[in-house]
CSV table of N, CA and C in Angstrom, one decimal:
chain,number,residue,atom,x,y,z
Y,1,MET,N,-10.9,3.0,-6.7
Y,1,MET,CA,-10.4,2.8,-7.3
Y,1,MET,C,-9.6,1.4,-7.1
Y,2,PHE,N,-8.6,2.0,-6.9
Y,2,PHE,CA,-7.1,1.1,-5.9
Y,2,PHE,C,-7.4,0.9,-4.8
Y,3,ASN,N,-7.2,0.0,-3.7
Y,3,ASN,CA,-7.0,0.1,-2.1
Y,3,ASN,C,-5.8,-0.2,-2.2
Y,4,VAL,N,-4.9,0.5,-1.1
Y,4,VAL,CA,-3.6,0.3,-0.4
Y,4,VAL,C,-3.8,0.0,0.8
Y,5,ALA,N,-3.7,-1.5,1.3
Y,5,ALA,CA,-3.1,-1.3,2.5
Y,5,ALA,C,-1.9,-1.6,3.0
Y,6,LEU,N,-1.7,-0.7,4.5
Y,6,LEU,CA,-0.3,-0.4,5.5
Y,6,LEU,C,-0.6,-1.4,6.3
Y,7,TYR,N,0.4,-2.8,5.6
Y,7,TYR,CA,0.7,-3.2,7.9
Y,7,TYR,C,1.4,-2.6,8.3
Y,8,GLU,N,0.4,-2.9,9.3
Y,8,GLU,CA,1.4,-1.8,11.0
Y,8,GLU,C,2.4,-1.6,10.1
Y,9,PRO,N,2.7,0.4,9.6
Y,9,PRO,CA,3.0,1.0,9.1
Y,9,PRO,C,3.6,1.2,10.6
Y,10,GLU,N,4.9,2.0,10.5
Y,10,GLU,CA,5.0,2.8,11.5
Y,10,GLU,C,6.3,4.4,11.3
Y,11,ILE,N,6.4,4.5,10.6
Y,11,ILE,CA,7.0,6.0,10.1
Y,11,ILE,C,6.1,7.1,9.8
Y,12,PRO,N,5.4,7.5,10.7
Y,12,PRO,CA,4.3,8.7,10.2
Y,12,PRO,C,4.8,9.2,9.0
Y,13,PRO,N,5.8,9.9,9.0
Y,13,PRO,CA,5.5,10.7,7.8
Y,13,PRO,C,5.2,10.5,6.5
Y,14,ASN,N,5.8,8.7,6.4
Y,14,ASN,CA,5.3,7.9,5.0
Y,14,ASN,C,4.0,7.8,5.0
Y,15,THR,N,3.5,7.4,6.1
Y,15,THR,CA,1.9,7.0,5.9
Y,15,THR,C,1.1,8.8,5.6
Y,16,GLY,N,1.4,9.6,5.7
Y,16,GLY,CA,1.1,10.8,5.6
Y,16,GLY,C,1.5,11.4,4.2
Y,17,ASN,N,3.0,10.8,3.5
Y,17,ASN,CA,2.7,10.5,2.2
Y,17,ASN,C,1.9,9.8,1.0
Y,18,ILE,N,1.6,8.9,2.2
Y,18,ILE,CA,0.9,7.9,1.4
Y,18,ILE,C,-0.6,8.2,1.2
Y,19,ILE,N,-1.2,8.8,2.3
Y,19,ILE,CA,-2.7,10.1,2.5
Y,19,ILE,C,-2.8,10.5,1.4
Y,20,ARG,N,-1.1,11.2,1.2
Y,20,ARG,CA,-2.0,12.8,0.2
Y,20,ARG,C,-2.1,12.1,-1.2
Y,21,LEU,N,-0.6,10.3,-1.3
Y,21,LEU,CA,-1.0,9.8,-2.7
Y,21,LEU,C,-2.6,9.4,-2.5
Y,22,CYS,N,-3.3,8.9,-1.6
Y,22,CYS,CA,-4.0,8.3,-2.1
Y,22,CYS,C,-5.1,8.8,-2.8
Y,23,ALA,N,-5.0,10.4,-1.9
Y,23,ALA,CA,-6.4,10.9,-2.0
Y,23,ALA,C,-5.6,12.3,-3.6
Y,24,ASN,N,-4.6,11.6,-4.2
Y,24,ASN,CA,-4.7,12.7,-5.2
Y,24,ASN,C,-4.9,11.5,-6.7
Y,25,SER,N,-4.7,10.1,-6.2
Y,25,SER,CA,-5.2,9.1,-6.8
Y,25,SER,C,-6.3,8.3,-6.7
Y,26,GLY,N,-7.2,9.4,-6.1
Y,26,GLY,CA,-8.4,7.9,-6.0
Y,26,GLY,C,-8.2,7.0,-5.4
Y,27,SER,N,-7.5,6.5,-4.4
Y,27,SER,CA,-7.4,5.6,-4.2
Y,27,SER,C,-8.0,4.9,-2.5
Y,28,ARG,N,-8.5,3.9,-2.0
Y,28,ARG,CA,-8.5,3.5,-0.6
Y,28,ARG,C,-7.5,3.2,0.1
Y,29,LEU,N,-7.6,3.8,1.4
Y,29,LEU,CA,-6.4,3.7,2.0
Y,29,LEU,C,-6.6,2.6,3.4
Y,30,HIS,N,-5.8,1.8,3.4
Y,30,HIS,CA,-6.4,0.8,4.7
Y,30,HIS,C,-5.8,1.0,5.9
Y,31,LEU,N,-4.8,1.3,7.4
Y,31,LEU,CA,-4.5,1.2,8.4
Y,31,LEU,C,-4.8,-0.4,8.8
Y,32,ILE,N,-3.9,-0.8,9.1
Y,32,ILE,CA,-3.5,-2.0,9.4
Y,32,ILE,C,-3.5,-2.2,10.5
Y,33,HIS,N,-3.8,-2.0,12.4
Y,33,HIS,CA,-3.4,-2.4,13.5
Y,33,HIS,C,-2.2,-3.5,13.7
Y,34,PRO,N,-1.6,-2.8,14.4
Y,34,PRO,CA,-0.8,-1.9,15.6
Y,34,PRO,C,-0.4,-1.2,14.8
Y,35,LEU,N,-0.7,0.6,14.6
Y,35,LEU,CA,0.0,1.7,13.8
Y,35,LEU,C,1.6,1.8,14.5
Y,36,GLY,N,2.2,2.5,14.4
Y,36,GLY,CA,3.9,2.7,15.2
Y,36,GLY,C,3.1,4.9,15.5
Y,37,PHE,N,2.2,4.7,15.9
Y,37,PHE,CA,1.6,6.3,15.5
Y,37,PHE,C,0.1,6.5,15.9
Y,38,THR,N,-0.2,7.7,16.1
Y,38,THR,CA,-1.6,8.1,16.7
Y,38,THR,C,-1.3,8.7,15.1
Y,39,LEU,N,-3.1,8.8,14.5
Y,39,LEU,CA,-3.4,9.5,13.3
Y,39,LEU,C,-3.4,11.1,14.1
Y,40,GLU,N,-3.0,11.3,14.7
Y,40,GLU,CA,-2.8,13.2,14.9
Y,40,GLU,C,-1.5,13.6,15.6
Y,41,ASP,N,-0.8,12.4,14.5
Y,41,ASP,CA,0.5,12.7,14.8
Y,41,ASP,C,0.8,13.6,14.7
Y,42,ARG,N,1.7,14.8,15.1
Y,42,ARG,CA,1.8,16.1,14.1
Y,42,ARG,C,3.0,15.9,12.4
Y,43,GLN,N,3.8,14.8,12.9
Y,43,GLN,CA,4.5,14.6,11.9
Y,43,GLN,C,3.5,13.6,10.2
Y,44,LEU,N,2.9,13.0,10.2
Y,44,LEU,CA,1.9,12.5,9.7
Y,44,LEU,C,1.3,13.6,9.4
Y,45,ARG,N,0.5,14.4,10.2
Y,45,ARG,CA,-0.2,15.3,9.2
Y,45,ARG,C,0.7,16.4,8.5
Y,46,ARG,N,1.5,16.8,8.6
Y,46,ARG,CA,2.4,17.9,8.6
Y,46,ARG,C,3.2,16.7,6.8
Y,47,ALA,N,2.9,15.4,6.5
Y,47,ALA,CA,3.7,15.3,5.4
Y,47,ALA,C,2.5,14.7,4.3
Y,48,GLY,N,1.1,14.7,4.9
Y,48,GLY,CA,0.2,14.6,4.1
Y,48,GLY,C,-0.9,15.5,3.9
Y,49,LEU,N,0.0,17.2,4.4
Y,49,LEU,CA,-0.9,18.2,4.4
Y,49,LEU,C,-2.3,18.9,5.0
Y,50,ASP,N,-3.0,19.3,4.0
Y,50,ASP,CA,-4.4,19.1,4.2
Y,50,ASP,C,-5.3,18.1,3.6
Y,51,TYR,N,-4.7,16.7,2.9
Y,51,TYR,CA,-5.5,16.4,1.9
Y,51,TYR,C,-6.0,15.0,2.2
Y,52,HIS,N,-5.8,14.7,4.2
Y,52,HIS,CA,-6.7,13.9,5.1
Y,52,HIS,C,-8.0,14.0,4.9
Y,53,ASP,N,-8.7,15.1,4.7
Y,53,ASP,CA,-10.2,15.2,5.0
Y,53,ASP,C,-10.5,14.7,3.5
Y,54,LEU,N,-9.4,14.7,2.3
Y,54,LEU,CA,-9.7,13.7,1.0
Y,54,LEU,C,-9.2,13.4,0.3
Y,55,ALA,N,-8.9,11.9,1.3
Y,55,ALA,CA,-8.7,10.9,1.5
Y,55,ALA,C,-9.5,10.1,1.9
Y,56,CYS,N,-10.0,8.4,1.4
Y,56,CYS,CA,-11.0,8.0,1.9
Y,56,CYS,C,-10.0,6.6,3.1
Y,57,LEU,N,-10.2,6.8,4.0
Y,57,LEU,CA,-9.8,6.1,5.3
Y,57,LEU,C,-10.0,5.0,6.0
Y,58,GLN,N,-9.7,4.1,6.3
Y,58,GLN,CA,-10.4,2.9,7.4
Y,58,GLN,C,-9.5,2.2,8.0
Y,59,GLU,N,-9.8,1.7,8.9
Y,59,GLU,CA,-8.2,1.3,9.6
Y,59,GLU,C,-9.1,0.0,10.4
Y,60,TYR,N,-7.9,-1.1,10.7
Y,60,TYR,CA,-8.2,-2.1,11.2
Y,60,TYR,C,-7.4,-2.6,12.1
Y,61,ALA,N,-8.1,-3.7,12.9
Y,61,ALA,CA,-7.6,-3.9,14.4
Y,61,ALA,C,-6.5,-5.0,14.0
Y,62,ASP,N,-6.7,-5.6,13.3
Y,62,ASP,CA,-5.9,-6.7,12.7
Y,62,ASP,C,-5.8,-7.4,11.3
Y,63,MET,N,-4.8,-8.0,10.8
Y,63,MET,CA,-4.5,-8.5,9.4
Y,63,MET,C,-5.8,-9.1,9.4
Y,64,ALA,N,-6.7,-10.3,10.6
Y,64,ALA,CA,-7.4,-11.1,9.9
Y,64,ALA,C,-8.9,-10.2,9.8
Y,65,THR,N,-9.1,-9.2,10.4
Y,65,THR,CA,-9.9,-8.5,9.9
Y,65,THR,C,-10.1,-7.8,8.6
Y,66,PHE,N,-9.2,-7.3,8.5
Y,66,PHE,CA,-8.7,-6.9,6.9
Y,66,PHE,C,-9.4,-7.8,5.7
Y,67,LEU,N,-8.5,-8.8,5.9
Y,67,LEU,CA,-8.5,-9.9,5.5
Y,67,LEU,C,-10.2,-10.4,5.2
Y,68,SER,N,-10.6,-10.3,6.2
Y,68,SER,CA,-12.2,-11.0,6.5
Y,68,SER,C,-13.4,-9.8,5.4
Y,69,GLN,N,-12.8,-8.8,5.4
Y,69,GLN,CA,-14.1,-7.4,5.3
Y,69,GLN,C,-13.6,-7.4,3.4
Y,70,HIS,N,-12.1,-7.8,3.1
Y,70,HIS,CA,-11.8,-7.6,1.5
Y,70,HIS,C,-11.8,-8.6,0.2
Y,71,ALA,N,-12.1,-9.7,1.1
Y,71,ALA,CA,-11.9,-11.2,0.2
Y,71,ALA,C,-13.2,-11.0,-0.6
Y,72,PRO,N,-13.5,-11.3,-1.5
Y,72,PRO,CA,-12.2,-12.2,-2.8
Y,72,PRO,C,-11.4,-11.1,-3.2
Y,73,ARG,N,-11.5,-10.2,-3.3
Y,73,ARG,CA,-10.8,-8.7,-3.8
Y,73,ARG,C,-9.3,-9.7,-4.0
Y,74,ARG,N,-9.1,-9.0,-5.1
Y,74,ARG,CA,-7.7,-9.5,-5.9
Y,74,ARG,C,-6.8,-8.8,-4.8
Y,75,LEU,N,-5.3,-9.4,-4.1
Y,75,LEU,CA,-4.8,-8.8,-3.5
Y,75,LEU,C,-3.1,-9.4,-3.4
Y,76,PHE,N,-2.8,-8.3,-3.9
Y,76,PHE,CA,-0.9,-8.5,-4.5
Y,76,PHE,C,-0.3,-7.4,-2.8
Y,77,ALA,N,0.8,-8.8,-2.4
Y,77,ALA,CA,1.6,-8.7,-1.7
Y,77,ALA,C,2.9,-8.2,-1.9
Y,78,CYS,N,3.4,-6.6,-1.9
Y,78,CYS,CA,4.7,-6.2,-2.1
Y,78,CYS,C,5.6,-6.3,-1.1
Y,79,SER,N,6.6,-7.2,-1.7
Y,79,SER,CA,7.8,-7.3,-0.6
Y,79,SER,C,9.5,-7.5,-1.6
Y,80,THR,N,10.2,-7.2,-0.9
Y,80,THR,CA,11.6,-7.7,-2.0
Y,80,THR,C,12.0,-9.3,-2.0
Y,81,ARG,N,10.9,-9.4,-1.5
Y,81,ARG,CA,10.8,-11.6,-1.7
Y,81,ARG,C,9.7,-11.9,-3.0
Y,82,GLY,N,9.3,-10.9,-3.1
Y,82,GLY,CA,8.8,-11.4,-4.2
Y,82,GLY,C,9.2,-11.9,-5.3
Y,83,SER,N,8.3,-12.9,-6.0
Y,83,SER,CA,9.2,-13.2,-7.3
Y,83,SER,C,8.6,-12.2,-8.4
Y,84,ARG,N,7.6,-11.6,-8.7
Y,84,ARG,CA,7.1,-11.0,-9.9
Y,84,ARG,C,7.3,-9.4,-9.1
Y,85,CYS,N,7.4,-9.7,-10.8
Y,85,CYS,CA,8.1,-7.8,-11.1
Y,85,CYS,C,6.3,-6.7,-11.2
Y,86,TYR,N,6.4,-5.7,-10.4
Y,86,TYR,CA,5.3,-5.2,-10.3
Y,86,TYR,C,4.4,-5.0,-11.6
Y,87,SER,N,5.6,-5.3,-12.8
Y,87,SER,CA,5.0,-4.3,-13.9
Y,87,SER,C,4.6,-5.3,-14.6
Y,88,GLU,N,4.6,-6.4,-14.2
Y,88,GLU,CA,4.1,-8.3,-15.1
Y,88,GLU,C,2.3,-7.6,-14.6
Y,89,VAL,N,2.1,-7.3,-14.2
Y,89,VAL,CA,0.9,-7.6,-13.4
Y,89,VAL,C,-0.4,-7.1,-14.3
Y,90,ASP,N,-0.8,-7.2,-14.4
Y,90,ASP,CA,-2.3,-7.1,-15.8
Y,90,ASP,C,-3.1,-6.4,-14.0
Y,91,TYR,N,-3.4,-5.2,-13.7
Y,91,TYR,CA,-3.9,-4.2,-12.7
Y,91,TYR,C,-5.5,-4.6,-13.2
Y,92,ARG,N,-6.3,-4.4,-12.1
Y,92,ARG,CA,-8.1,-4.3,-12.2
Y,92,ARG,C,-8.7,-3.5,-10.6
Y,93,PRO,N,-9.5,-3.0,-11.5
Y,93,PRO,CA,-10.1,-2.3,-10.1
Y,93,PRO,C,-10.6,-2.6,-9.2
Y,94,ASP,N,-9.7,-2.2,-7.9
Y,94,ASP,CA,-10.7,-2.9,-6.5
Y,94,ASP,C,-9.2,-3.7,-6.6
Y,95,ASP,N,-8.8,-3.4,-6.5
Y,95,ASP,CA,-7.1,-4.5,-6.9
Y,95,ASP,C,-6.3,-3.9,-5.2
Y,96,THR,N,-6.0,-4.6,-4.4
Y,96,THR,CA,-5.5,-4.7,-2.8
Y,96,THR,C,-3.7,-4.8,-2.7
Y,97,LEU,N,-3.3,-3.4,-3.2
Y,97,LEU,CA,-1.5,-3.5,-2.9
Y,97,LEU,C,-1.1,-3.4,-1.4
Y,98,LEU,N,-1.3,-4.6,-1.0
Y,98,LEU,CA,-0.6,-4.6,0.2
Y,98,LEU,C,1.2,-4.1,0.8
Y,99,PHE,N,1.5,-3.3,1.6
Y,99,PHE,CA,2.8,-3.2,2.2
Y,99,PHE,C,2.4,-3.2,3.5
Y,100,GLY,N,4.5,-4.1,3.6
Y,100,GLY,CA,4.9,-4.0,4.7
Y,100,GLY,C,5.0,-3.4,5.8
Y,101,PRO,N,5.5,-3.3,7.1
Y,101,PRO,CA,6.2,-2.3,7.4
Y,101,PRO,C,7.4,-1.8,7.1
Y,102,GLU,N,7.7,-0.6,7.5
Y,102,GLU,CA,9.3,-0.4,7.2
Y,102,GLU,C,10.4,-1.0,7.6
Y,103,THR,N,11.0,-1.3,8.7
Y,103,THR,CA,11.8,-1.9,8.9
Y,103,THR,C,11.9,-3.4,9.2
Y,104,ARG,N,10.6,-3.9,8.4
Y,104,ARG,CA,10.8,-5.0,8.8
Y,104,ARG,C,10.0,-6.5,7.4
Y,105,GLY,N,9.2,-5.1,6.5
Y,105,GLY,CA,8.4,-5.9,5.9
Y,105,GLY,C,6.7,-6.5,6.1
Y,106,LEU,N,6.6,-7.4,4.9
Y,106,LEU,CA,5.4,-8.6,5.7
Y,106,LEU,C,5.6,-9.6,5.9
Y,107,PRO,N,5.1,-10.0,6.9
Y,107,PRO,CA,5.3,-11.5,7.1
Y,107,PRO,C,5.8,-12.6,6.5
Y,108,GLN,N,6.9,-13.2,6.8
Y,108,GLN,CA,6.4,-14.7,5.7
Y,108,GLN,C,5.2,-15.6,6.0
Y,109,THR,N,4.7,-15.7,7.4
Y,109,THR,CA,4.0,-16.5,7.2
Y,109,THR,C,3.2,-16.0,5.7
Y,110,LEU,N,2.8,-14.9,6.2
Y,110,LEU,CA,1.0,-14.1,5.4
Y,110,LEU,C,1.8,-14.4,3.9
Y,111,LEU,N,3.1,-13.8,3.7
Y,111,LEU,CA,3.3,-14.2,1.9
Y,111,LEU,C,3.3,-15.8,1.5
Y,112,ASP,N,3.8,-16.8,3.1
Y,112,ASP,CA,3.2,-18.0,2.7
Y,112,ASP,C,2.0,-18.4,2.4
Y,113,GLN,N,0.8,-17.9,2.5
Y,113,GLN,CA,-0.2,-17.8,2.3
Y,113,GLN,C,-0.7,-17.9,1.1
Y,114,LEU,N,0.0,-16.6,0.1
Y,114,LEU,CA,-0.6,-16.1,-0.9
Y,114,LEU,C,0.2,-17.0,-1.9
Y,115,PRO,N,-0.5,-17.2,-3.2
Y,115,PRO,CA,0.4,-18.0,-4.1
Y,115,PRO,C,1.4,-17.1,-4.9
Y,116,PRO,N,1.7,-17.3,-5.8
Y,116,PRO,CA,3.6,-16.9,-6.2
Y,116,PRO,C,3.3,-15.5,-6.6
Y,117,GLU,N,1.7,-15.9,-7.5
Y,117,GLU,CA,1.9,-14.5,-8.5
Y,117,GLU,C,1.4,-13.3,-7.8
Y,118,GLN,N,1.1,-14.1,-7.1
Y,118,GLN,CA,0.3,-11.9,-5.8
Y,118,GLN,C,1.5,-11.8,-5.3
Y,119,LEU,N,2.3,-12.2,-5.2
Y,119,LEU,CA,3.9,-11.5,-5.0
Y,119,LEU,C,5.0,-10.4,-5.6
Y,120,ILE,N,4.5,-9.0,-5.4
Y,120,ILE,CA,5.9,-8.8,-6.4
Y,120,ILE,C,6.6,-8.1,-6.1
Y,121,ARG,N,7.2,-7.4,-6.7
Y,121,ARG,CA,8.4,-6.9,-6.3
Y,121,ARG,C,8.8,-5.8,-7.3
Y,122,ILE,N,9.7,-4.3,-6.4
Y,122,ILE,CA,10.3,-3.7,-7.8
Y,122,ILE,C,11.3,-4.1,-7.4
Y,123,PRO,N,12.5,-3.6,-9.0
Y,123,PRO,CA,13.5,-4.3,-9.0
Y,123,PRO,C,14.4,-3.3,-8.3
Y,124,MET,N,15.4,-3.6,-8.1
Y,124,MET,CA,15.7,-2.9,-7.3
Y,124,MET,C,18.0,-3.0,-7.4
Y,125,GLN,N,18.6,-2.2,-7.6
Y,125,GLN,CA,20.5,-2.9,-7.6
Y,125,GLN,C,20.2,-4.3,-6.7
Y,126,ALA,N,21.5,-4.9,-7.1
Y,126,ALA,CA,21.9,-5.8,-6.6
Y,126,ALA,C,22.8,-5.3,-5.2
Y,127,GLY,N,22.0,-6.3,-4.4
Y,127,GLY,CA,23.1,-5.3,-2.5
Y,127,GLY,C,21.8,-4.5,-1.8
Y,128,ASN,N,20.7,-3.8,-2.4
Y,128,ASN,CA,20.4,-2.7,-1.2
Y,128,ASN,C,19.1,-3.6,-1.0
Y,129,ARG,N,18.6,-3.3,0.0
Y,129,ARG,CA,17.4,-3.5,1.0
Y,129,ARG,C,16.2,-3.3,0.4
Y,130,SER,N,15.8,-2.1,0.4
Y,130,SER,CA,14.6,-1.3,-0.3
Y,130,SER,C,14.4,-0.1,-0.4
Y,131,ILE,N,13.3,0.0,-1.1
Y,131,ILE,CA,13.0,1.2,-1.3
Y,131,ILE,C,12.0,1.9,0.0
Y,132,ASN,N,12.0,2.9,0.1
Y,132,ASN,CA,11.3,3.8,0.8
Y,132,ASN,C,9.7,3.4,0.6
Y,133,LEU,N,8.7,3.1,1.7
Y,133,LEU,CA,8.0,3.0,1.5
Y,133,LEU,C,6.6,3.8,0.8
Y,134,SER,N,6.8,5.3,1.4
Y,134,SER,CA,6.1,5.7,-0.1
Y,134,SER,C,6.4,6.0,-1.1
Y,135,ASN,N,7.8,5.8,-1.3
Y,135,ASN,CA,8.0,5.3,-2.6
Y,135,ASN,C,7.5,4.5,-3.5
Y,136,ALA,N,7.4,3.2,-2.7
Y,136,ALA,CA,7.5,2.3,-3.2
Y,136,ALA,C,5.8,2.0,-3.4
Y,137,VAL,N,5.1,2.2,-2.6
Y,137,VAL,CA,3.5,2.2,-2.9
Y,137,VAL,C,3.5,3.6,-4.2
Y,138,ALA,N,4.0,4.4,-4.4
Y,138,ALA,CA,4.0,5.6,-5.4
Y,138,ALA,C,4.0,4.8,-7.0
Y,139,ILE,N,5.2,4.3,-6.9
Y,139,ILE,CA,5.6,3.4,-8.1
Y,139,ILE,C,4.5,2.2,-8.6
Y,140,ILE,N,4.5,1.8,-7.4
Y,140,ILE,CA,3.4,0.2,-7.7
Y,140,ILE,C,1.9,1.0,-8.4
Y,141,LEU,N,1.8,2.3,-7.5
Y,141,LEU,CA,0.2,2.7,-7.6
Y,141,LEU,C,-0.5,3.3,-8.6
Y,142,PHE,N,0.6,3.7,-8.9
Y,142,PHE,CA,0.9,5.0,-10.5
Y,142,PHE,C,0.8,3.8,-11.5
Y,143,GLU,N,1.3,2.6,-11.7
Y,143,GLU,CA,1.9,1.5,-12.8
Y,143,GLU,C,0.2,1.3,-12.9
Y,144,ALA,N,-0.1,0.8,-11.5
Y,144,ALA,CA,-1.9,0.3,-12.1
Y,144,ALA,C,-2.9,1.2,-12.0
Y,145,TRP,N,-2.8,2.5,-11.9
Y,145,TRP,CA,-3.5,3.4,-12.9
Y,145,TRP,C,-3.7,4.3,-13.9
Y,146,ARG,N,-1.8,3.8,-14.2
Y,146,ARG,CA,-1.6,3.9,-15.6
Y,146,ARG,C,-2.2,3.3,-16.1
Y,147,GLN,N,-2.2,1.7,-16.0
Y,147,GLN,CA,-3.3,0.7,-16.8
Y,147,GLN,C,-5.2,1.2,-17.1
Y,148,GLN,N,-5.3,2.0,-16.0
Y,148,GLN,CA,-6.9,2.5,-16.6
Y,148,GLN,C,-6.5,3.3,-16.7
Y,149,GLY,N,-5.7,4.0,-17.3
Y,149,GLY,CA,-6.0,4.8,-18.6
Y,149,GLY,C,-5.8,5.9,-17.2
Y,150,PHE,N,-5.8,6.2,-16.2
Y,150,PHE,CA,-5.4,7.5,-15.6
Y,150,PHE,C,-7.2,7.5,-15.0
Y,151,ASP,N,-7.8,6.6,-15.1
Y,151,ASP,CA,-9.5,6.7,-15.1
Y,151,ASP,C,-9.6,8.1,-14.0
Y,152,GLY,N,-10.5,9.0,-14.1
Y,152,GLY,CA,-10.4,9.8,-13.5
Y,152,GLY,C,-9.3,11.2,-13.1
Y,153,ALA,N,-8.8,11.7,-13.6
Y,153,ALA,CA,-7.5,12.4,-13.4
Y,153,ALA,C,-7.5,13.5,-14.7
Y,154,VAL,N,-7.6,14.4,-13.9
Y,154,VAL,CA,-7.8,15.9,-14.7
Y,154,VAL,C,-5.7,15.9,-15.3
């Protein structure tokens, strides 16, 4: 279905929650190193409950490796610096939703390489910095899946 890519995630419980989210939505999770934890981290495993075996998870040494293996798939970079609201996108199966690390987001150099229509954001109240990573993934992933009629859901 969809691809969720986490660039250098830092907080184990967020990634654990996203593992669970991907397993429940039928999405593939891509982890781009370096990670701020190991996949054996107790907090990550606790947050992911027993969904680790149900999730399709791949790891990549760096962003270049990830991009080389996923071109020409459509990629949407999710950032507070994006200009397009996530709900304005017509998502298609196999799209990739890319999220940055919790404390700093995606690097500007990466965002500069993408066309503006591929830089998406979640609206927030003025003056607020960001939404929790696992919540942001849930918001955007479920909009994409909704547009597909929740294909595969019971």
